[in-house]
Coordinates of C-alpha atoms in Angstrom, one line a residue:
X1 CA 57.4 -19.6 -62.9
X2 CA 61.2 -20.5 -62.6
X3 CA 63.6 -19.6 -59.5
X4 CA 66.9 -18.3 -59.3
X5 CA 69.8 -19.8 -56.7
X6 CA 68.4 -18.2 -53.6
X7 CA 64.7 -20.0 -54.0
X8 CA 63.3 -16.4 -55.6
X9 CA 60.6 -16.5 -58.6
X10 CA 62.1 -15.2 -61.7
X11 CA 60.1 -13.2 -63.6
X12 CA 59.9 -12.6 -67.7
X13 CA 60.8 -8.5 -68.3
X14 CA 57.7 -7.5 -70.0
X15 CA 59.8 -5.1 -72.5
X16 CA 62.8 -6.6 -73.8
X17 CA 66.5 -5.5 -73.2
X18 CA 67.6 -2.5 -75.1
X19 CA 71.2 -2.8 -75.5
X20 CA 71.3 0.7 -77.2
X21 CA 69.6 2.5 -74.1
X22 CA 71.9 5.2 -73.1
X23 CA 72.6 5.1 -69.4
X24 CA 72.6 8.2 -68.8
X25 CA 69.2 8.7 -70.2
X26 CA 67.6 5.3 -70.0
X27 CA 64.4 4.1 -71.2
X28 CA 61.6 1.5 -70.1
X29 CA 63.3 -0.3 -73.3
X30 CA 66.4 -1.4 -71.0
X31 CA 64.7 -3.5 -68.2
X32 CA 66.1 -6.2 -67.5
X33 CA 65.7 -9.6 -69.0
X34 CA 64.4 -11.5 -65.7
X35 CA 63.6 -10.2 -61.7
X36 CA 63.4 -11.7 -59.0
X37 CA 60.4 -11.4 -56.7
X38 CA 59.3 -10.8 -54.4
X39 CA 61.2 -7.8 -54.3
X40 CA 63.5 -6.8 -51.2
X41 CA 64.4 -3.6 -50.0
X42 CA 68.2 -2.5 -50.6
X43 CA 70.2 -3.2 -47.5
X44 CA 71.7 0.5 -47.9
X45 CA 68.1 2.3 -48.6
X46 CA 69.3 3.6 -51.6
X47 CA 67.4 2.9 -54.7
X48 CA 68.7 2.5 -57.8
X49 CA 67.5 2.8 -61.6
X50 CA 67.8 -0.7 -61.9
X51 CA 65.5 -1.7 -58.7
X52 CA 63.4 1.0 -60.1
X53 CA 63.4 -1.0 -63.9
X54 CA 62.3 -4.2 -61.8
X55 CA 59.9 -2.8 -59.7
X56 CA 58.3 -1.8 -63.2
X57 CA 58.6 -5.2 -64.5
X58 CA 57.2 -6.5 -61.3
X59 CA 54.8 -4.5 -61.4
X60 CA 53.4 -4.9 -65.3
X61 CA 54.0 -8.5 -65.3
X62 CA 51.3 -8.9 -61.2
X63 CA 48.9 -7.4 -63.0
X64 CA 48.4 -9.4 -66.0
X65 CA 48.8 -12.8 -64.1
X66 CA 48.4 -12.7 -60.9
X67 CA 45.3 -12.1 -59.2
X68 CA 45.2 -9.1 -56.3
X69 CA 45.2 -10.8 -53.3
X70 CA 48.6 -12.1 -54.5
X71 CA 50.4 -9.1 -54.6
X72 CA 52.2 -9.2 -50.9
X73 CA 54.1 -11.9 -53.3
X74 CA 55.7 -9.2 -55.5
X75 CA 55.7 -6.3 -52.9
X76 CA 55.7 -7.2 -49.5
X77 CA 54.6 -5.3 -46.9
X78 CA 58.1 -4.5 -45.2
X79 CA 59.2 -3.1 -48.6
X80 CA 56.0 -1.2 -48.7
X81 CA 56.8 0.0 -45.4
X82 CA 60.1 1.0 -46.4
X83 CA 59.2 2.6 -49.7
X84 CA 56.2 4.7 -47.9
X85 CA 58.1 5.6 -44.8
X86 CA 61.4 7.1 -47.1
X87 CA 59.5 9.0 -49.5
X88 CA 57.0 10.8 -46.6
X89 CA 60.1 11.9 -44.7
X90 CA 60.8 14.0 -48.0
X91 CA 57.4 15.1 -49.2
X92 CA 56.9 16.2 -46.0
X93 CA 59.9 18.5 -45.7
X94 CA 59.3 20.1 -48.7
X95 CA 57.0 23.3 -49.2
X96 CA 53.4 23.9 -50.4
X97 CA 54.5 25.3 -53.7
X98 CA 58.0 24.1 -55.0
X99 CA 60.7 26.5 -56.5
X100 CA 61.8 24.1 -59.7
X101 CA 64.6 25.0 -61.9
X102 CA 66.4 23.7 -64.6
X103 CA 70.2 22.7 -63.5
X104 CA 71.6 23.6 -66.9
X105 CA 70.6 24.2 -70.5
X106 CA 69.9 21.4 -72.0
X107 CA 67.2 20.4 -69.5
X108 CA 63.7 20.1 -70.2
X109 CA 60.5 19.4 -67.7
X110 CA 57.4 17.2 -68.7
X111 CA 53.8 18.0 -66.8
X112 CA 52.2 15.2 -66.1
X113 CA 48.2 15.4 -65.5
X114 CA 45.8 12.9 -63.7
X115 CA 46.5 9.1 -64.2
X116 CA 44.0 7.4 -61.9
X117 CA 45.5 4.0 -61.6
X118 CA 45.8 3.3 -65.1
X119 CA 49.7 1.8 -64.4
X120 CA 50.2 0.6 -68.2
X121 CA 50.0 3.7 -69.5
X122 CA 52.1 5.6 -66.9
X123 CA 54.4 3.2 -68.4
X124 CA 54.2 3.8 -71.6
X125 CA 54.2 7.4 -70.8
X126 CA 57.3 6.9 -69.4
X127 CA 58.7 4.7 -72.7
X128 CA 57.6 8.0 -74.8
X129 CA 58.7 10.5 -72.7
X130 CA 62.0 9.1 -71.5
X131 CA 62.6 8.2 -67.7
X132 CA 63.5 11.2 -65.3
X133 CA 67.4 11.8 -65.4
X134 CA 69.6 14.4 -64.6
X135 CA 68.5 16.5 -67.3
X136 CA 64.7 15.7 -67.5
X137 CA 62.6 16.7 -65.0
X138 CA 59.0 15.4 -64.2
X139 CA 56.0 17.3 -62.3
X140 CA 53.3 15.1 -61.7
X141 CA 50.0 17.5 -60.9
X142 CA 48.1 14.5 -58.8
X143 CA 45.5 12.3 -59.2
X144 CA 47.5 8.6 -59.3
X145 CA 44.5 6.5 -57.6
X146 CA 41.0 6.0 -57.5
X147 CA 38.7 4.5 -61.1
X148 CA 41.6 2.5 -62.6
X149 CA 42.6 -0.8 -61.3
X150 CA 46.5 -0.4 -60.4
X151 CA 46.3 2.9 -58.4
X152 CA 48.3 1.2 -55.7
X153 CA 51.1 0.3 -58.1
X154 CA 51.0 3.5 -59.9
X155 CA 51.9 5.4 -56.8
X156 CA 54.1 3.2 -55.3
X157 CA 56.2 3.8 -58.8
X158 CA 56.0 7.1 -58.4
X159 CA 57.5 7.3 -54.6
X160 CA 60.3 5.0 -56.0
X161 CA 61.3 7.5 -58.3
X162 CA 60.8 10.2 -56.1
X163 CA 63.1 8.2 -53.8
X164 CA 65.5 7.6 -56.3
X165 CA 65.9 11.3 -58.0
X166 CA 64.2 13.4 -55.4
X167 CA 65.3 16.7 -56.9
X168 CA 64.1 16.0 -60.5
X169 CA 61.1 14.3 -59.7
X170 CA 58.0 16.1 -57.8
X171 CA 54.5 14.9 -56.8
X172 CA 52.0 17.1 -56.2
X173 CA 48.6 15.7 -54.3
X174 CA 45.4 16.0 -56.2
X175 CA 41.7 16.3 -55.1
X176 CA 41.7 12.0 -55.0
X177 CA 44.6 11.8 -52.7
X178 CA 42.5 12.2 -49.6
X179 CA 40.5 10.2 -47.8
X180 CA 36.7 10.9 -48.7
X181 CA 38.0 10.1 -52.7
X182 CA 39.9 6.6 -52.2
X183 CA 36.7 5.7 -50.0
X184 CA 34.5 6.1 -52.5
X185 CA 36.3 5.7 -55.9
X186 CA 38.1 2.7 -55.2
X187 CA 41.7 3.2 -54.1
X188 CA 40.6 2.1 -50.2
X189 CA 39.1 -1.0 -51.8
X190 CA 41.8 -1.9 -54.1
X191 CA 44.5 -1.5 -50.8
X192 CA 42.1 -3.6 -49.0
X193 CA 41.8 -6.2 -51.8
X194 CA 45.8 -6.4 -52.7
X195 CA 47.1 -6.8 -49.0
X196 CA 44.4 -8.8 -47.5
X197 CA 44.6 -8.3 -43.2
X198 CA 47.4 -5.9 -44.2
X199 CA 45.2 -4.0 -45.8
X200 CA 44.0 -1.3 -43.3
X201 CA 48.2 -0.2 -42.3
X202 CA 48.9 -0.5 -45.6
X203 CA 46.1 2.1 -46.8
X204 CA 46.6 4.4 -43.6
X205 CA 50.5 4.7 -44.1
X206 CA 49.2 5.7 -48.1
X207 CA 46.7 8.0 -46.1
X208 CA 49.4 9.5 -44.5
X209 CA 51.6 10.0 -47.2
X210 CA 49.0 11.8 -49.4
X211 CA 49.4 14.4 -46.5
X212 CA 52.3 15.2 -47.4
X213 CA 52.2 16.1 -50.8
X214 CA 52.9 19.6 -51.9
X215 CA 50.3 21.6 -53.2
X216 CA 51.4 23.8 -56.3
X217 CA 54.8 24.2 -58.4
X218 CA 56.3 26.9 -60.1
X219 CA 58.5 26.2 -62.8
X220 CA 61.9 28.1 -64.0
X221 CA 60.0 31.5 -62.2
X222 CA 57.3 31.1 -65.4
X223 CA 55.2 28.6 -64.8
X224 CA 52.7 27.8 -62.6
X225 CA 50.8 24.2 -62.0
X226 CA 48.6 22.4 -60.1
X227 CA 46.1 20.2 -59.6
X228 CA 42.6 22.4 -59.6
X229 CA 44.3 25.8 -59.9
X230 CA 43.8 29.1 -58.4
X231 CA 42.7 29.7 -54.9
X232 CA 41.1 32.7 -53.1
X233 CA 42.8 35.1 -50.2
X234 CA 41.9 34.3 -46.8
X235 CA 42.6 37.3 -45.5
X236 CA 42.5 37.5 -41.0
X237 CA 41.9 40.1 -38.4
X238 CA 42.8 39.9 -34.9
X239 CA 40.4 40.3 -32.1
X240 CA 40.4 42.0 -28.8
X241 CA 43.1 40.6 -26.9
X242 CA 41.7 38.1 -24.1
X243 CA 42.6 39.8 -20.7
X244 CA 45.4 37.7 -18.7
X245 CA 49.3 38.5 -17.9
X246 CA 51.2 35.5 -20.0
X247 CA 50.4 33.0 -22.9
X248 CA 47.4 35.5 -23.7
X249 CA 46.2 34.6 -27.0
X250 CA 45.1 36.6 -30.2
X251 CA 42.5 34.8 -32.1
X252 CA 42.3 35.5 -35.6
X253 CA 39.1 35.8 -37.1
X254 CA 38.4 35.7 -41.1
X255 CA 37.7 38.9 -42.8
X256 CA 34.4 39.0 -44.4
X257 CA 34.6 40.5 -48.0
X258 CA 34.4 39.3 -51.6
X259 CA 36.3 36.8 -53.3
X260 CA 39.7 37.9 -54.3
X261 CA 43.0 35.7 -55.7
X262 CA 44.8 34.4 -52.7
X263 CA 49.0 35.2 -52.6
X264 CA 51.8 32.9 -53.1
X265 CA 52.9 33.9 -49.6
X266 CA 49.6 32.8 -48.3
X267 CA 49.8 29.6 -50.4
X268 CA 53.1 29.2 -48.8
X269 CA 51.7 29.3 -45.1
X270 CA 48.2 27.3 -45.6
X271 CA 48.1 23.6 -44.1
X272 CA 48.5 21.0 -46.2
X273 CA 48.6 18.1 -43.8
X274 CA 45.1 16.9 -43.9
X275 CA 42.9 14.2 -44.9
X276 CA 40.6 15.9 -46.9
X277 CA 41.2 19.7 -47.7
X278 CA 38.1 21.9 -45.6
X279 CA 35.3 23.3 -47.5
X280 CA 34.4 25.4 -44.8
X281 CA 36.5 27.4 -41.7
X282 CA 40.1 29.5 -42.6
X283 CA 41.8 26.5 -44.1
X284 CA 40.6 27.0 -47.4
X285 CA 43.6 27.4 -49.8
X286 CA 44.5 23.6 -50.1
X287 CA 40.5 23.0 -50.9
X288 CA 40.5 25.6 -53.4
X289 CA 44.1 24.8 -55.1
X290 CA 43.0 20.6 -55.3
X291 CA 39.2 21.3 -56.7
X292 CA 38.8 24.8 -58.7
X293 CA 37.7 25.0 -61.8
X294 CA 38.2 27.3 -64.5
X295 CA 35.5 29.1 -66.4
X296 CA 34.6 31.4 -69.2
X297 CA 32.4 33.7 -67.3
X298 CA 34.9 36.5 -65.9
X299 CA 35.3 37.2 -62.4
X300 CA 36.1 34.4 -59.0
X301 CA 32.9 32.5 -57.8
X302 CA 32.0 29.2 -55.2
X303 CA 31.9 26.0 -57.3
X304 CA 28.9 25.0 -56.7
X305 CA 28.9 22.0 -59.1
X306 CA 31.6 20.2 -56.9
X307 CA 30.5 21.9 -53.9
X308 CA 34.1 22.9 -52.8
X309 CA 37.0 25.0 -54.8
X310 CA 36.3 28.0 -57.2
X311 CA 35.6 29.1 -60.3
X312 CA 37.7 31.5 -62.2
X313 CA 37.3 33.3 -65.0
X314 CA 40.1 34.1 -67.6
X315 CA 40.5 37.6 -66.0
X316 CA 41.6 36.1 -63.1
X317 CA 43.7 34.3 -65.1
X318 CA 45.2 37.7 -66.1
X319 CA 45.4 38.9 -63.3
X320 CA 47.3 35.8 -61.8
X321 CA 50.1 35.6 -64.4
X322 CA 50.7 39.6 -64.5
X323 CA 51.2 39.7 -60.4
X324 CA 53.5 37.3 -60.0
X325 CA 55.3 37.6 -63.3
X326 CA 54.2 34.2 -65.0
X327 CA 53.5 32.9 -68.4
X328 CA 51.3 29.5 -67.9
X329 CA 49.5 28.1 -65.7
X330 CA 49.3 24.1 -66.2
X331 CA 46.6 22.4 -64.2
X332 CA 44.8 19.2 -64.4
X333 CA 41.7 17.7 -62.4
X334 CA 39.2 17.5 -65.8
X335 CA 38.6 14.6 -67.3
X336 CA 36.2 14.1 -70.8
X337 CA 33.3 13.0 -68.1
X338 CA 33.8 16.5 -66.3
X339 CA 34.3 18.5 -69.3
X340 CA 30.9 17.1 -71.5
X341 CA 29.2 19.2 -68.5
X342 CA 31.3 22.3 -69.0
X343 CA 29.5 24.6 -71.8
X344 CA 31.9 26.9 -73.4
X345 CA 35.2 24.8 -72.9
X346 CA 36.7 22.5 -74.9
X347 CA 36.5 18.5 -74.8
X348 CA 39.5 16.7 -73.6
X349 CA 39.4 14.2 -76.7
X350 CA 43.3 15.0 -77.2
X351 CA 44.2 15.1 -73.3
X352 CA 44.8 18.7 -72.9
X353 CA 43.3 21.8 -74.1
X354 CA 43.7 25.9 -74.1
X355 CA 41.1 27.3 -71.7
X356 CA 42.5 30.9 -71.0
X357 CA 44.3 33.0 -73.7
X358 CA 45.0 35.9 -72.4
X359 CA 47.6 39.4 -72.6
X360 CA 49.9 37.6 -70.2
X361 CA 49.9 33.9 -71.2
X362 CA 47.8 30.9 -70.7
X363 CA 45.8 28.5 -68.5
X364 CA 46.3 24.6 -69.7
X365 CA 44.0 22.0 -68.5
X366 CA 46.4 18.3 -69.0
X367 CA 45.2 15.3 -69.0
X368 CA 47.5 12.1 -69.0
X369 CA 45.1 9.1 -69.0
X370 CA 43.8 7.7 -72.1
X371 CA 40.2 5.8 -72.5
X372 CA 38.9 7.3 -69.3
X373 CA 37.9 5.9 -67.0
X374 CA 38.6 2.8 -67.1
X375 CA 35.8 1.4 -66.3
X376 CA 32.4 3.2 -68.0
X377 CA 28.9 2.1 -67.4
X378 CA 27.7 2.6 -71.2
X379 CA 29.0 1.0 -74.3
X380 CA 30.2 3.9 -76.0
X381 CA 33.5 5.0 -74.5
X382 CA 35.0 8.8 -74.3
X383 CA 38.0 7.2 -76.1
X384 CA 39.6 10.1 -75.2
X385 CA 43.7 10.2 -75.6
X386 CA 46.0 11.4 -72.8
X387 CA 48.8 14.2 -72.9
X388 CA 51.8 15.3 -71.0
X389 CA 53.1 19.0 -71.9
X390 CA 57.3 19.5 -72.2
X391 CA 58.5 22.4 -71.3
X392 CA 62.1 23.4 -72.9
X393 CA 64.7 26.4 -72.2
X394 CA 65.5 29.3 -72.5
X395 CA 62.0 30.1 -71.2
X396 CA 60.0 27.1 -70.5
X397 CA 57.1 28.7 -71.6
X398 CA 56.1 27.6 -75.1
X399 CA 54.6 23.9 -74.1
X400 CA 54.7 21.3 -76.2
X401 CA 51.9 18.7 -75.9
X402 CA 52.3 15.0 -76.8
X403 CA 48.6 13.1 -77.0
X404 CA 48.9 9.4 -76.9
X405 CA 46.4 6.8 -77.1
X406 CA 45.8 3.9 -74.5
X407 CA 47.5 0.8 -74.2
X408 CA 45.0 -2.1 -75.9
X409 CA 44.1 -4.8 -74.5
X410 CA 44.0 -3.9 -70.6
X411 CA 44.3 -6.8 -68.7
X412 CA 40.7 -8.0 -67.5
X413 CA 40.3 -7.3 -64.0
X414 CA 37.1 -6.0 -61.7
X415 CA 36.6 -2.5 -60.7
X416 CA 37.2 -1.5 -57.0
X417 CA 33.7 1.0 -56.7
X418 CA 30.5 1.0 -58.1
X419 CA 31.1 2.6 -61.2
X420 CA 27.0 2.3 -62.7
X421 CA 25.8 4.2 -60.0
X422 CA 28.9 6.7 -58.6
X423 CA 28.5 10.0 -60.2
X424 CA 30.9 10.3 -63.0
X425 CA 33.0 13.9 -62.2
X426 CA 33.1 14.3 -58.0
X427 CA 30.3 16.1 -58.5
X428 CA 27.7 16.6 -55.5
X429 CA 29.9 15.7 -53.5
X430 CA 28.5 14.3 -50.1
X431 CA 30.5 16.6 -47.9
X432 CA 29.0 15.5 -44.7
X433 CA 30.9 12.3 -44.9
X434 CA 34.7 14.2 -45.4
X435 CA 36.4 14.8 -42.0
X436 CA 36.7 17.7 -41.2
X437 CA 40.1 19.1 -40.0
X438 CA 39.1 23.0 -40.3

């Protein structure tokens, strides 16, 4: 590895300069010819497309020759500290389900589903997609960590981006950004592994972070995505007032009735901040939008298979869209292991697929990572391609889906989890080891 005149390693771009790329709509295809690393946090906090373009190459080039315990050398921890610390202080502010809209005509928005650490093809997402700009914007529905290798670099890529074009870039928090998931499926492990005694702040500031995701989106006033999907009412009652003069308190108790669709309003005011979402108590809605499931049987039920979450049928659906005046709803969270199990819906063997057609739109399951998971106990392989969905004006509401195949070879590295014996699709989930912040 060479050096530049300050003593830094230079590193080879992995994609060679473009010198075609438009700069106002850049691609991967315009990184830079050599970076220095290890990289170092702008003096001014402000990032910048090309820190962003050599964080990428950074990033690509680690993880196909440098083991994991070496990454400190590419991203140290101060920068992580940095990166982390910037982007909460605007997740946080923002609200459970974002307002998006276009700025102008010509703008389009690409829905990104779960990617699970699998950082090369993020990338070459990115390469077919186009970077975010001014006129592009992204919605990521969750899921970056946990199974693939690089969930710690996919993330941090993310939060750069969201750093650097905070209004046209949005992360929503999926079922594995929490703390029961990246225990068991790796992400915790992988921290642990890539920053050695820094290991422990480094996965509790990513711990924190995750908290502040928001939950759900809704795009151009027609579109509505998230991770899991819909979510049920939690509808209170106030009890007897508690005798006393001042500060008496009126404890609200939960209503007990059937299963009905929850509000946006009531979306708007559930509690995000949490480790991992309640299955139990009044703090429901973030449980229910991170791990429902649809289904083909009509009417709202318990999932039982996951043990937290719903399941809705396509009436629901109907009903959904019709009440608040919408057109899609785009979700993510099922993978080709989840859907073999799911009689009556479609395979994921193109990345997405059509689950609900009804009078007032549709429900799209999206699934952006190829030749999942990564790392499969059997021979035979879902081979499954991954999609992202763009959505274009006037209305936003005709999606476009764009399947893409994984990038070949991966570089050879060892799982973070027990992958022969974890069960496949957060199924039976052990929900006596999630904390519980009811």
């Amino acid at each position: 590895m060479s050096t530049d005149d300050n003593g830094n390693n230079i590193i080879p771009s992995p994609i060679p300069r473009d010198s075609d790329a438009s700069t106002d709509n850049p691609s991967p295809s315009s990184l830079a010819a050599v970076v220095p690393v290890p990289l170092t946090w702008p003096p001014d906090g402000q990032l910048s497309l090309d820190w962003i373009q050599h964080l990428i190459s950074a990033f690509d080039w680690g993880s196909k020759n440098l083991p994991p315990s070496s990454f400190p050398s590419v991203f140290p921890v101060p920068v992580f500290d940095a990166l982390v610390l910037t982007a909460s202080k605007i997740l946080h502010k923002e609200p459970n389900c974002l307002r998006i809209e276009a700025p102008d005509a010509d703008s389009t928005v690409v829905v990104v589903g779960d990617l699970h650490g699998q950082l090369h093809d993020l990338l070459f997402l990115f390469q077919d997609a186009g970077f975010p700009s001014e006129n592009r914007i992204f919605v990521f529905n969750g899921d970056y960590v946990d199974r693939g290798a690089w969930g710690l670099e996919t993330f941090l890529l993310l939060l750069a981006w969201k750093v650097f074009m905070p209004h046209r870039v949005y992360l929503l928090r999926g079922n594995h950004e929490s703390k029961y998931c990246t225990s068991t499926y790796g992400f915790e492990k992988e921290v642990l592994s890539k920053y050695g005694d820094k290991g422990k702040h480094v996965y509790r500031k990513c711990l924190g972070c995750f908290e502040g995701l928001p939950l759900a989106s809704i795009i151009a006033e027609r579109v509505y995505t998230a991770h899991g999907g819909l979510f049920r009412s939690i509808a209170v009652t106030p009890s007897k007032r508690t005798k006393g003069k001042k500060n008496r308190r009126i404890n609200l108790v939960p209503e007990a009735k059937a299963l009905c669709l929850g509000s946006l309003e009531e979306l708007s005011k559930a509690r995000r901040s949490v480790l991992d979402p309640p299955w139990e108590g009044q703090n429901l809605i973030p449980g229910d939008v991170l791990w429902s499931d649809p289904s083909m049987k009509p009417g709202l039920s318990p999932n039982k298979e996951r043990g937290i979450g719903l399941l809705w049928g396509p009436d629901c659906t109907e009903e959904f869209l019709k009440k608040f005046k919408l057109k899609l709803i785009i979700r993510s969270h099922e993978g080709p292991d989840a859907r073999e199990k799911r009689p009556g819906l479609a395979g994921m063997d193109e990345g997405y697929t059509i689950d609900h057609d009804v009078e007032s739109g549709k429900l799209i399951t999206v699934f952006s990572a190829p030749d999942y998971p990564q790392f499969q106990a059997t021979e035979e392989r879902y081979n499954n391609k991954g999609a992202y969905v763009v959505l274009k004006p006037p209305d936003f509401d005709s999606p476009e889906f764009h399947s893409f195949e994984a990038i070949t070879p991966r570089p050879k590295v060892n799982a973070y989890y027990d992958f022969v014996d974890v069960i496949d699709s957060d199924e039976d989930l052990d929900l006596a080891s999630m904390v519980p912040d009811l």
